[in-house]
Amino acid sequence: MTPLSEWPLAARRALVGVFTDIDDTLTTEGAISPDALAGLADLRAAGLHRVAITGRPVGWSEPFAGVWPVDAIVAENGAVALLPAPHGGIEKRYQQDAPTRARNFARMQAVLARIEREIPGAQRATDSPGRECDIAIDHSEFTQLDDAQIAAVVALMRSEGMHATVSSIHVNGWYGAHNKLEGARWIVRELWGRRLDDEMQRWAYVGDSTNDALMFEHFAHSIGVANVRRFEAALSHLPRYVTEGERGAGFAEVAAAVLRAR
């Protein structure tokens, strides 16, 4: 991971937008930090697209989609997008149709119950009532699980045919082909009618944990906030750059670096 200060000026100048994780990337101690919020606002003022992509649920994300300076929040690891509606309120867009979501929801609840029954210490995340397209087990937000327990949760999810990924706070599992990268591709098509793969060199991605590895792999301008070092040994792909600051301060550092190039 190269220090952010070595990110080439020309690359920053060519950007059209920034994708970002939320937990421990925009947030510090569970809340978006003022400097990260200001960074998003400054990117908006400069005309850049801003999309948050998170494992957090629809219900948790909805209050923020209308007040944060973002074009969209893509929640539940790419399953659903929350967009500020032109005349107030929030618009929801889903990658799966309603019958598919209903079938998957019933299957996921059975898996969730099995995890809590069979893995000692495993508990559903407190934001579970707001989830529509995935399930989440808390490992670091309010309940502490060790590496072996986390691995057991992941293994059980996958044994049930689910996708599973580990964020800085949760283990998420779902049915379907979506993930953070597919969510990014989808939202660029939905909002701007373009192919993300045609302009990958013109977007940056900011994240902090193992569920960002796919994004770190595919984005040439991938940045980890400094707390990504907690997961360095477990990451299949490292971010190209790393900030000096952690969490929200790290994101603010990225926004400032982008803006200095304009």
PDB file of C-alpha atoms in Angstrom:
ATOM      1  CA  MET A   1       0.000   0.000   0.000  1.00  0.00           C
ATOM      2  CA  THR A   2       1.477   3.274  -1.183  1.00  0.00           C
ATOM      3  CA  PRO A   3       1.002   6.481   0.838  1.00  0.00           C
ATOM      4  CA  LEU A   4      -1.850   8.598  -0.495  1.00  0.00           C
ATOM      5  CA  SER A   5       0.577  11.462  -1.036  1.00  0.00           C
ATOM      6  CA  GLU A   6       2.011   9.501  -3.988  1.00  0.00           C
ATOM      7  CA  TRP A   7      -1.318   9.320  -5.845  1.00  0.00           C
ATOM      8  CA  PRO A   8      -0.524  11.025  -9.197  1.00  0.00           C
ATOM      9  CA  LEU A   9      -2.042  14.449  -9.718  1.00  0.00           C
ATOM     10  CA  ALA A  10      -3.144  13.630 -13.269  1.00  0.00           C
ATOM     11  CA  ALA A  11      -5.055  10.568 -12.092  1.00  0.00           C
ATOM     12  CA  ARG A  12      -6.884  12.587  -9.452  1.00  0.00           C
ATOM     13  CA  ARG A  13      -7.701  15.338 -11.938  1.00  0.00           C
ATOM     14  CA  ALA A  14      -9.374  12.843 -14.308  1.00  0.00           C
ATOM     15  CA  LEU A  15     -11.853  11.486 -11.735  1.00  0.00           C
ATOM     16  CA  VAL A  16     -15.601  11.745 -12.290  1.00  0.00           C
ATOM     17  CA  GLY A  17     -16.654  10.167  -9.014  1.00  0.00           C
ATOM     18  CA  VAL A  18     -15.902   8.448  -5.725  1.00  0.00           C
ATOM     19  CA  PHE A  19     -17.392   5.254  -4.308  1.00  0.00           C
ATOM     20  CA  THR A  20     -17.005   4.720  -0.578  1.00  0.00           C
ATOM     21  CA  ASP A  21     -17.742   2.207   2.136  1.00  0.00           C
ATOM     22  CA  ILE A  22     -19.557   3.584   5.193  1.00  0.00           C
ATOM     23  CA  ASP A  23     -18.654   1.810   8.455  1.00  0.00           C
ATOM     24  CA  ASP A  24     -15.202   2.788   9.704  1.00  0.00           C
ATOM     25  CA  THR A  25     -14.592   4.619   6.417  1.00  0.00           C
ATOM     26  CA  LEU A  26     -17.046   7.507   6.630  1.00  0.00           C
ATOM     27  CA  THR A  27     -17.935   6.796  10.249  1.00  0.00           C
ATOM     28  CA  THR A  28     -15.947   7.092  13.450  1.00  0.00           C
ATOM     29  CA  GLU A  29     -17.336   5.439  16.575  1.00  0.00           C
ATOM     30  CA  GLY A  30     -20.521   4.612  14.687  1.00  0.00           C
ATOM     31  CA  ALA A  31     -21.376   8.084  13.339  1.00  0.00           C
ATOM     32  CA  ILE A  32     -20.298   9.937  10.231  1.00  0.00           C
ATOM     33  CA  SER A  33     -17.579  12.364  11.211  1.00  0.00           C
ATOM     34  CA  PRO A  34     -17.976  16.087  10.442  1.00  0.00           C
ATOM     35  CA  ASP A  35     -14.829  16.112   8.300  1.00  0.00           C
ATOM     36  CA  ALA A  36     -16.053  13.149   6.218  1.00  0.00           C
ATOM     37  CA  LEU A  37     -19.436  14.821   5.748  1.00  0.00           C
ATOM     38  CA  ALA A  38     -17.720  18.036   4.689  1.00  0.00           C
ATOM     39  CA  GLY A  39     -15.547  16.045   2.285  1.00  0.00           C
ATOM     40  CA  LEU A  40     -18.639  14.600   0.590  1.00  0.00           C
ATOM     41  CA  ALA A  41     -20.162  18.074   0.328  1.00  0.00           C
ATOM     42  CA  ASP A  42     -16.977  19.487  -1.158  1.00  0.00           C
ATOM     43  CA  LEU A  43     -16.854  16.695  -3.753  1.00  0.00           C
ATOM     44  CA  ARG A  44     -20.458  17.475  -4.678  1.00  0.00           C
ATOM     45  CA  ALA A  45     -19.656  21.176  -5.047  1.00  0.00           C
ATOM     46  CA  ALA A  46     -16.797  20.234  -7.382  1.00  0.00           C
ATOM     47  CA  GLY A  47     -19.197  18.257  -9.592  1.00  0.00           C
ATOM     48  CA  LEU A  48     -18.067  14.731  -8.734  1.00  0.00           C
ATOM     49  CA  HIS A  49     -20.430  11.773  -8.290  1.00  0.00           C
ATOM     50  CA  ARG A  50     -20.577  10.339  -4.765  1.00  0.00           C
ATOM     51  CA  VAL A  51     -21.971   6.864  -4.001  1.00  0.00           C
ATOM     52  CA  ALA A  52     -21.769   5.009  -0.700  1.00  0.00           C
ATOM     53  CA  ILE A  53     -21.793   1.187  -0.935  1.00  0.00           C
ATOM     54  CA  THR A  54     -22.344  -0.674   2.308  1.00  0.00           C
ATOM     55  CA  GLY A  55     -23.274  -3.929   3.965  1.00  0.00           C
ATOM     56  CA  ARG A  56     -25.654  -1.989   6.180  1.00  0.00           C
ATOM     57  CA  PRO A  57     -29.378  -2.642   5.710  1.00  0.00           C
ATOM     58  CA  VAL A  58     -32.014  -0.627   3.930  1.00  0.00           C
ATOM     59  CA  GLY A  59     -33.663   0.403   7.205  1.00  0.00           C
ATOM     60  CA  TRP A  60     -30.399   1.686   8.687  1.00  0.00           C
ATOM     61  CA  SER A  61     -29.352   3.495   5.491  1.00  0.00           C
ATOM     62  CA  GLU A  62     -32.647   5.178   4.611  1.00  0.00           C
ATOM     63  CA  PRO A  63     -32.402   8.138   7.029  1.00  0.00           C
ATOM     64  CA  PHE A  64     -28.960   9.031   5.692  1.00  0.00           C
ATOM     65  CA  ALA A  65     -29.738   8.729   1.977  1.00  0.00           C
ATOM     66  CA  GLY A  66     -31.848  11.870   2.101  1.00  0.00           C
ATOM     67  CA  VAL A  67     -29.514  14.069   4.147  1.00  0.00           C
ATOM     68  CA  TRP A  68     -25.949  13.089   3.263  1.00  0.00           C
ATOM     69  CA  PRO A  69     -24.536  14.765   0.117  1.00  0.00           C
ATOM     70  CA  VAL A  70     -24.541  11.527  -1.910  1.00  0.00           C
ATOM     71  CA  ASP A  71     -26.152  10.528  -5.192  1.00  0.00           C
ATOM     72  CA  ALA A  72     -27.161   7.190  -3.690  1.00  0.00           C
ATOM     73  CA  ILE A  73     -26.522   4.695  -0.932  1.00  0.00           C
ATOM     74  CA  VAL A  74     -26.249   1.147  -2.280  1.00  0.00           C
ATOM     75  CA  ALA A  75     -27.113  -1.013   0.719  1.00  0.00           C
ATOM     76  CA  GLU A  76     -26.905  -4.699   1.651  1.00  0.00           C
ATOM     77  CA  ASN A  77     -23.783  -5.283  -0.445  1.00  0.00           C
ATOM     78  CA  GLY A  78     -25.246  -4.164  -3.751  1.00  0.00           C
ATOM     79  CA  ALA A  79     -28.818  -5.466  -3.417  1.00  0.00           C
ATOM     80  CA  VAL A  80     -30.774  -2.229  -3.162  1.00  0.00           C
ATOM     81  CA  ALA A  81     -30.210   1.455  -3.914  1.00  0.00           C
ATOM     82  CA  LEU A  82     -31.632   4.353  -1.939  1.00  0.00           C
ATOM     83  CA  LEU A  83     -31.909   7.583  -3.906  1.00  0.00           C
ATOM     84  CA  PRO A  84     -32.990  11.025  -2.742  1.00  0.00           C
ATOM     85  CA  ALA A  85     -36.278  11.695  -4.533  1.00  0.00           C
ATOM     86  CA  PRO A  86     -36.548  15.023  -6.422  1.00  0.00           C
ATOM     87  CA  HIS A  87     -39.403  16.330  -4.265  1.00  0.00           C
ATOM     88  CA  GLY A  88     -38.407  14.787  -0.954  1.00  0.00           C
ATOM     89  CA  GLY A  89     -38.427  11.276   0.420  1.00  0.00           C
ATOM     90  CA  ILE A  90     -36.424   8.264  -0.706  1.00  0.00           C
ATOM     91  CA  GLU A  91     -36.751   6.071  -3.785  1.00  0.00           C
ATOM     92  CA  LYS A  92     -35.804   2.378  -3.499  1.00  0.00           C
ATOM     93  CA  ARG A  93     -34.498   0.336  -6.424  1.00  0.00           C
ATOM     94  CA  TYR A  94     -33.811  -3.409  -6.167  1.00  0.00           C
ATOM     95  CA  GLN A  95     -31.642  -5.785  -8.165  1.00  0.00           C
ATOM     96  CA  GLN A  96     -34.018  -8.728  -7.492  1.00  0.00           C
ATOM     97  CA  ASP A  97     -37.755  -8.832  -8.177  1.00  0.00           C
ATOM     98  CA  ALA A  98     -40.250  -9.050  -5.311  1.00  0.00           C
ATOM     99  CA  PRO A  99     -41.004 -12.811  -5.550  1.00  0.00           C
ATOM    100  CA  THR A 100     -37.277 -13.627  -5.557  1.00  0.00           C
ATOM    101  CA  ARG A 101     -36.698 -11.382  -2.549  1.00  0.00           C
ATOM    102  CA  ALA A 102     -39.538 -13.060  -0.652  1.00  0.00           C
ATOM    103  CA  ARG A 103     -38.224 -16.570  -1.336  1.00  0.00           C
ATOM    104  CA  ASN A 104     -34.685 -15.622  -0.398  1.00  0.00           C
ATOM    105  CA  PHE A 105     -35.808 -13.838   2.761  1.00  0.00           C
ATOM    106  CA  ALA A 106     -37.495 -16.986   4.080  1.00  0.00           C
ATOM    107  CA  ARG A 107     -34.409 -19.089   3.330  1.00  0.00           C
ATOM    108  CA  MET A 108     -32.101 -16.571   4.986  1.00  0.00           C
ATOM    109  CA  GLN A 109     -34.140 -16.461   8.186  1.00  0.00           C
ATOM    110  CA  ALA A 110     -33.747 -20.225   8.516  1.00  0.00           C
ATOM    111  CA  VAL A 111     -29.982 -19.904   8.079  1.00  0.00           C
ATOM    112  CA  LEU A 112     -29.850 -17.068  10.610  1.00  0.00           C
ATOM    113  CA  ALA A 113     -31.657 -19.193  13.191  1.00  0.00           C
ATOM    114  CA  ARG A 114     -29.301 -22.100  12.518  1.00  0.00           C
ATOM    115  CA  ILE A 115     -26.214 -19.897  13.018  1.00  0.00           C
ATOM    116  CA  GLU A 116     -27.475 -18.623  16.368  1.00  0.00           C
ATOM    117  CA  ARG A 117     -28.383 -22.156  17.421  1.00  0.00           C
ATOM    118  CA  GLU A 118     -25.195 -23.923  16.347  1.00  0.00           C
ATOM    119  CA  ILE A 119     -22.347 -21.414  16.783  1.00  0.00           C
ATOM    120  CA  PRO A 120     -21.728 -20.384  20.398  1.00  0.00           C
ATOM    121  CA  GLY A 121     -21.700 -16.610  20.846  1.00  0.00           C
ATOM    122  CA  ALA A 122     -23.067 -15.808  17.385  1.00  0.00           C
ATOM    123  CA  GLN A 123     -25.879 -13.254  17.424  1.00  0.00           C
ATOM    124  CA  ARG A 124     -27.719 -11.434  14.667  1.00  0.00           C
ATOM    125  CA  ALA A 125     -26.734  -7.791  14.193  1.00  0.00           C
ATOM    126  CA  THR A 126     -28.884  -5.259  16.011  1.00  0.00           C
ATOM    127  CA  ASP A 127     -29.804  -3.676  12.667  1.00  0.00           C
ATOM    128  CA  SER A 128     -31.325  -6.968  11.432  1.00  0.00           C
ATOM    129  CA  PRO A 129     -34.961  -5.737  11.531  1.00  0.00           C
ATOM    130  CA  GLY A 130     -34.085  -3.302   8.727  1.00  0.00           C
ATOM    131  CA  ARG A 131     -32.629  -5.971   6.430  1.00  0.00           C
ATOM    132  CA  GLU A 132     -34.504  -7.079   3.316  1.00  0.00           C
ATOM    133  CA  CYS A 133     -31.969  -8.885   1.126  1.00  0.00           C
ATOM    134  CA  ASP A 134     -29.311 -10.278   3.465  1.00  0.00           C
ATOM    135  CA  ILE A 135     -28.548 -11.378   7.012  1.00  0.00           C
ATOM    136  CA  ALA A 136     -25.797 -10.163   9.330  1.00  0.00           C
ATOM    137  CA  ILE A 137     -23.993 -11.579  12.351  1.00  0.00           C
ATOM    138  CA  ASP A 138     -22.309  -9.083  14.662  1.00  0.00           C
ATOM    139  CA  HIS A 139     -18.622  -9.736  15.272  1.00  0.00           C
ATOM    140  CA  SER A 140     -17.303  -6.352  16.458  1.00  0.00           C
ATOM    141  CA  GLU A 141     -20.052  -3.747  16.841  1.00  0.00           C
ATOM    142  CA  PHE A 142     -21.794  -4.865  20.049  1.00  0.00           C
ATOM    143  CA  THR A 143     -20.696  -8.531  20.237  1.00  0.00           C
ATOM    144  CA  GLN A 144     -17.111  -9.714  19.984  1.00  0.00           C
ATOM    145  CA  LEU A 145     -16.346 -12.884  18.020  1.00  0.00           C
ATOM    146  CA  ASP A 146     -12.852 -14.273  17.554  1.00  0.00           C
ATOM    147  CA  ASP A 147     -11.389 -15.334  14.213  1.00  0.00           C
ATOM    148  CA  ALA A 148     -12.465 -18.952  14.649  1.00  0.00           C
ATOM    149  CA  GLN A 149     -16.060 -17.968  15.370  1.00  0.00           C
ATOM    150  CA  ILE A 150     -16.135 -15.616  12.377  1.00  0.00           C
ATOM    151  CA  ALA A 151     -14.749 -18.362  10.145  1.00  0.00           C
ATOM    152  CA  ALA A 152     -17.423 -20.759  11.432  1.00  0.00           C
ATOM    153  CA  VAL A 153     -20.187 -18.279  10.575  1.00  0.00           C
ATOM    154  CA  VAL A 154     -18.776 -17.775   7.078  1.00  0.00           C
ATOM    155  CA  ALA A 155     -18.449 -21.535   6.554  1.00  0.00           C
ATOM    156  CA  LEU A 156     -22.015 -22.212   7.650  1.00  0.00           C
ATOM    157  CA  MET A 157     -23.408 -19.506   5.376  1.00  0.00           C
ATOM    158  CA  ARG A 158     -21.489 -20.888   2.419  1.00  0.00           C
ATOM    159  CA  SER A 159     -22.578 -24.443   3.217  1.00  0.00           C
ATOM    160  CA  GLU A 160     -26.134 -23.190   2.764  1.00  0.00           C
ATOM    161  CA  GLY A 161     -25.284 -21.829  -0.693  1.00  0.00           C
ATOM    162  CA  MET A 162     -24.997 -18.215   0.406  1.00  0.00           C
ATOM    163  CA  HIS A 163     -22.431 -15.596  -0.492  1.00  0.00           C
ATOM    164  CA  ALA A 164     -20.636 -14.489   2.670  1.00  0.00           C
ATOM    165  CA  THR A 165     -18.324 -11.571   3.386  1.00  0.00           C
ATOM    166  CA  VAL A 166     -16.791  -9.995   6.472  1.00  0.00           C
ATOM    167  CA  SER A 167     -16.932  -6.245   7.094  1.00  0.00           C
ATOM    168  CA  SER A 168     -15.284  -4.348   9.928  1.00  0.00           C
ATOM    169  CA  ILE A 169     -18.296  -5.098  12.161  1.00  0.00           C
ATOM    170  CA  HIS A 170     -20.494  -7.832  10.623  1.00  0.00           C
ATOM    171  CA  VAL A 171     -20.510 -11.098   8.727  1.00  0.00           C
ATOM    172  CA  ASN A 172     -23.030 -10.659   5.893  1.00  0.00           C
ATOM    173  CA  GLY A 173     -24.697 -13.443   3.922  1.00  0.00           C
ATOM    174  CA  TRP A 174     -27.124 -13.370   0.971  1.00  0.00           C
ATOM    175  CA  TYR A 175     -28.516 -15.203  -2.030  1.00  0.00           C
ATOM    176  CA  GLY A 176     -28.006 -13.684  -5.465  1.00  0.00           C
ATOM    177  CA  ALA A 177     -25.264 -12.600  -7.846  1.00  0.00           C
ATOM    178  CA  HIS A 178     -24.868  -9.089  -6.418  1.00  0.00           C
ATOM    179  CA  ASN A 179     -21.902  -7.783  -4.442  1.00  0.00           C
ATOM    180  CA  LYS A 180     -20.305  -4.383  -3.966  1.00  0.00           C
ATOM    181  CA  LEU A 181     -18.710  -4.364  -7.417  1.00  0.00           C
ATOM    182  CA  GLU A 182     -21.902  -5.448  -9.185  1.00  0.00           C
ATOM    183  CA  GLY A 183     -23.763  -2.847  -7.142  1.00  0.00           C
ATOM    184  CA  ALA A 184     -21.364  -0.172  -8.375  1.00  0.00           C
ATOM    185  CA  ARG A 185     -21.805  -1.270 -11.989  1.00  0.00           C
ATOM    186  CA  TRP A 186     -25.582  -1.340 -11.558  1.00  0.00           C
ATOM    187  CA  ILE A 187     -25.915   2.114 -10.007  1.00  0.00           C
ATOM    188  CA  VAL A 188     -23.765   3.732 -12.723  1.00  0.00           C
ATOM    189  CA  ARG A 189     -26.104   2.229 -15.332  1.00  0.00           C
ATOM    190  CA  GLU A 190     -29.217   3.193 -13.365  1.00  0.00           C
ATOM    191  CA  LEU A 191     -28.271   6.804 -12.634  1.00  0.00           C
ATOM    192  CA  TRP A 192     -26.080   7.839 -15.548  1.00  0.00           C
ATOM    193  CA  GLY A 193     -26.687   5.275 -18.298  1.00  0.00           C
ATOM    194  CA  ARG A 194     -23.011   4.424 -18.555  1.00  0.00           C
ATOM    195  CA  ARG A 195     -20.806   1.336 -18.186  1.00  0.00           C
ATOM    196  CA  LEU A 196     -18.542   1.556 -15.163  1.00  0.00           C
ATOM    197  CA  ASP A 197     -16.045  -0.821 -16.777  1.00  0.00           C
ATOM    198  CA  ASP A 198     -15.547   1.689 -19.598  1.00  0.00           C
ATOM    199  CA  GLU A 199     -14.454   4.378 -17.157  1.00  0.00           C
ATOM    200  CA  MET A 200     -12.938   2.471 -14.248  1.00  0.00           C
ATOM    201  CA  GLN A 201      -9.840   4.691 -14.422  1.00  0.00           C
ATOM    202  CA  ARG A 202     -12.049   7.694 -13.657  1.00  0.00           C
ATOM    203  CA  TRP A 203     -13.456   6.481 -10.334  1.00  0.00           C
ATOM    204  CA  ALA A 204     -11.899   6.039  -6.902  1.00  0.00           C
ATOM    205  CA  TYR A 205     -12.978   3.618  -4.197  1.00  0.00           C
ATOM    206  CA  VAL A 206     -12.382   4.137  -0.472  1.00  0.00           C
ATOM    207  CA  GLY A 207     -12.751   1.311   2.055  1.00  0.00           C
ATOM    208  CA  ASP A 208     -11.367  -0.309   5.162  1.00  0.00           C
ATOM    209  CA  SER A 209     -11.909  -4.073   5.473  1.00  0.00           C
ATOM    210  CA  THR A 210     -12.053  -7.524   3.911  1.00  0.00           C
ATOM    211  CA  ASN A 211     -15.433  -7.006   2.253  1.00  0.00           C
ATOM    212  CA  ASP A 212     -13.758  -4.252   0.217  1.00  0.00           C
ATOM    213  CA  ALA A 213     -11.159  -6.597  -1.306  1.00  0.00           C
ATOM    214  CA  LEU A 214     -13.128  -7.035  -4.545  1.00  0.00           C
ATOM    215  CA  MET A 215     -13.278  -3.274  -4.958  1.00  0.00           C
ATOM    216  CA  PHE A 216      -9.598  -2.888  -4.130  1.00  0.00           C
ATOM    217  CA  GLU A 217      -8.856  -5.456  -6.847  1.00  0.00           C
ATOM    218  CA  HIS A 218     -10.837  -3.772  -9.625  1.00  0.00           C
ATOM    219  CA  PHE A 219     -10.325  -0.054  -8.976  1.00  0.00           C
ATOM    220  CA  ALA A 220      -6.961   1.320 -10.030  1.00  0.00           C
ATOM    221  CA  HIS A 221      -7.608   4.234  -7.678  1.00  0.00           C
ATOM    222  CA  SER A 222      -8.380   2.150  -4.586  1.00  0.00           C
ATOM    223  CA  ILE A 223      -7.684   3.701  -1.203  1.00  0.00           C
ATOM    224  CA  GLY A 224      -7.750   2.230   2.270  1.00  0.00           C
ATOM    225  CA  VAL A 225      -8.244   4.475   5.262  1.00  0.00           C
ATOM    226  CA  ALA A 226      -5.442   3.786   7.733  1.00  0.00           C
ATOM    227  CA  ASN A 227      -7.445   1.349   9.871  1.00  0.00           C
ATOM    228  CA  VAL A 228      -7.430  -1.052   6.906  1.00  0.00           C
ATOM    229  CA  ARG A 229      -4.130  -2.276   8.354  1.00  0.00           C
ATOM    230  CA  ARG A 230      -6.184  -4.197  10.923  1.00  0.00           C
ATOM    231  CA  PHE A 231      -7.240  -6.512   8.063  1.00  0.00           C
ATOM    232  CA  GLU A 232      -4.054  -6.394   6.000  1.00  0.00           C
ATOM    233  CA  ALA A 233      -3.127 -10.039   6.551  1.00  0.00           C
ATOM    234  CA  ALA A 234      -6.639 -11.224   5.653  1.00  0.00           C
ATOM    235  CA  LEU A 235      -7.137  -9.127   2.498  1.00  0.00           C
ATOM    236  CA  SER A 236      -6.958 -11.043  -0.785  1.00  0.00           C
ATOM    237  CA  HIS A 237      -6.262  -7.713  -2.517  1.00  0.00           C
ATOM    238  CA  LEU A 238      -4.807  -4.634  -0.881  1.00  0.00           C
ATOM    239  CA  PRO A 239      -5.779  -1.065  -1.766  1.00  0.00           C
ATOM    240  CA  ARG A 240      -3.253   0.709  -3.936  1.00  0.00           C
ATOM    241  CA  TYR A 241      -3.034   3.704  -1.582  1.00  0.00           C
ATOM    242  CA  VAL A 242      -3.488   4.216   2.146  1.00  0.00           C
ATOM    243  CA  THR A 243      -4.263   7.375   4.111  1.00  0.00           C
ATOM    244  CA  GLU A 244      -2.513   8.665   7.202  1.00  0.00           C
ATOM    245  CA  GLY A 245      -5.807   9.211   9.036  1.00  0.00           C
ATOM    246  CA  GLU A 246      -8.202   6.549  10.200  1.00  0.00           C
ATOM    247  CA  ARG A 247     -11.924   6.271   9.484  1.00  0.00           C
ATOM    248  CA  GLY A 248     -13.695   9.564   8.715  1.00  0.00           C
ATOM    249  CA  ALA A 249     -10.462  11.545   8.928  1.00  0.00           C
ATOM    250  CA  GLY A 250      -9.000   9.226   6.306  1.00  0.00           C
ATOM    251  CA  PHE A 251     -11.928   9.792   3.957  1.00  0.00           C
ATOM    252  CA  ALA A 252     -11.604  13.558   4.422  1.00  0.00           C
ATOM    253  CA  GLU A 253      -7.947  13.173   3.463  1.00  0.00           C
ATOM    254  CA  VAL A 254      -8.988  11.439   0.220  1.00  0.00           C
ATOM    255  CA  ALA A 255     -11.545  14.131  -0.614  1.00  0.00           C
ATOM    256  CA  ALA A 256      -8.959  16.853  -0.034  1.00  0.00           C
ATOM    257  CA  ALA A 257      -6.444  15.060  -2.279  1.00  0.00           C
ATOM    258  CA  VAL A 258      -9.024  14.842  -5.080  1.00  0.00           C
ATOM    259  CA  LEU A 259      -9.990  18.485  -4.756  1.00  0.00           C
ATOM    260  CA  ARG A 260      -6.410  19.740  -4.761  1.00  0.00           C
ATOM    261  CA  ALA A 261      -6.062  18.318  -8.271  1.00  0.00           C
ATOM    262  CA  ARG A 262      -8.996  20.234  -9.738  1.00  0.00           C
TER     263      ARG A 262
END
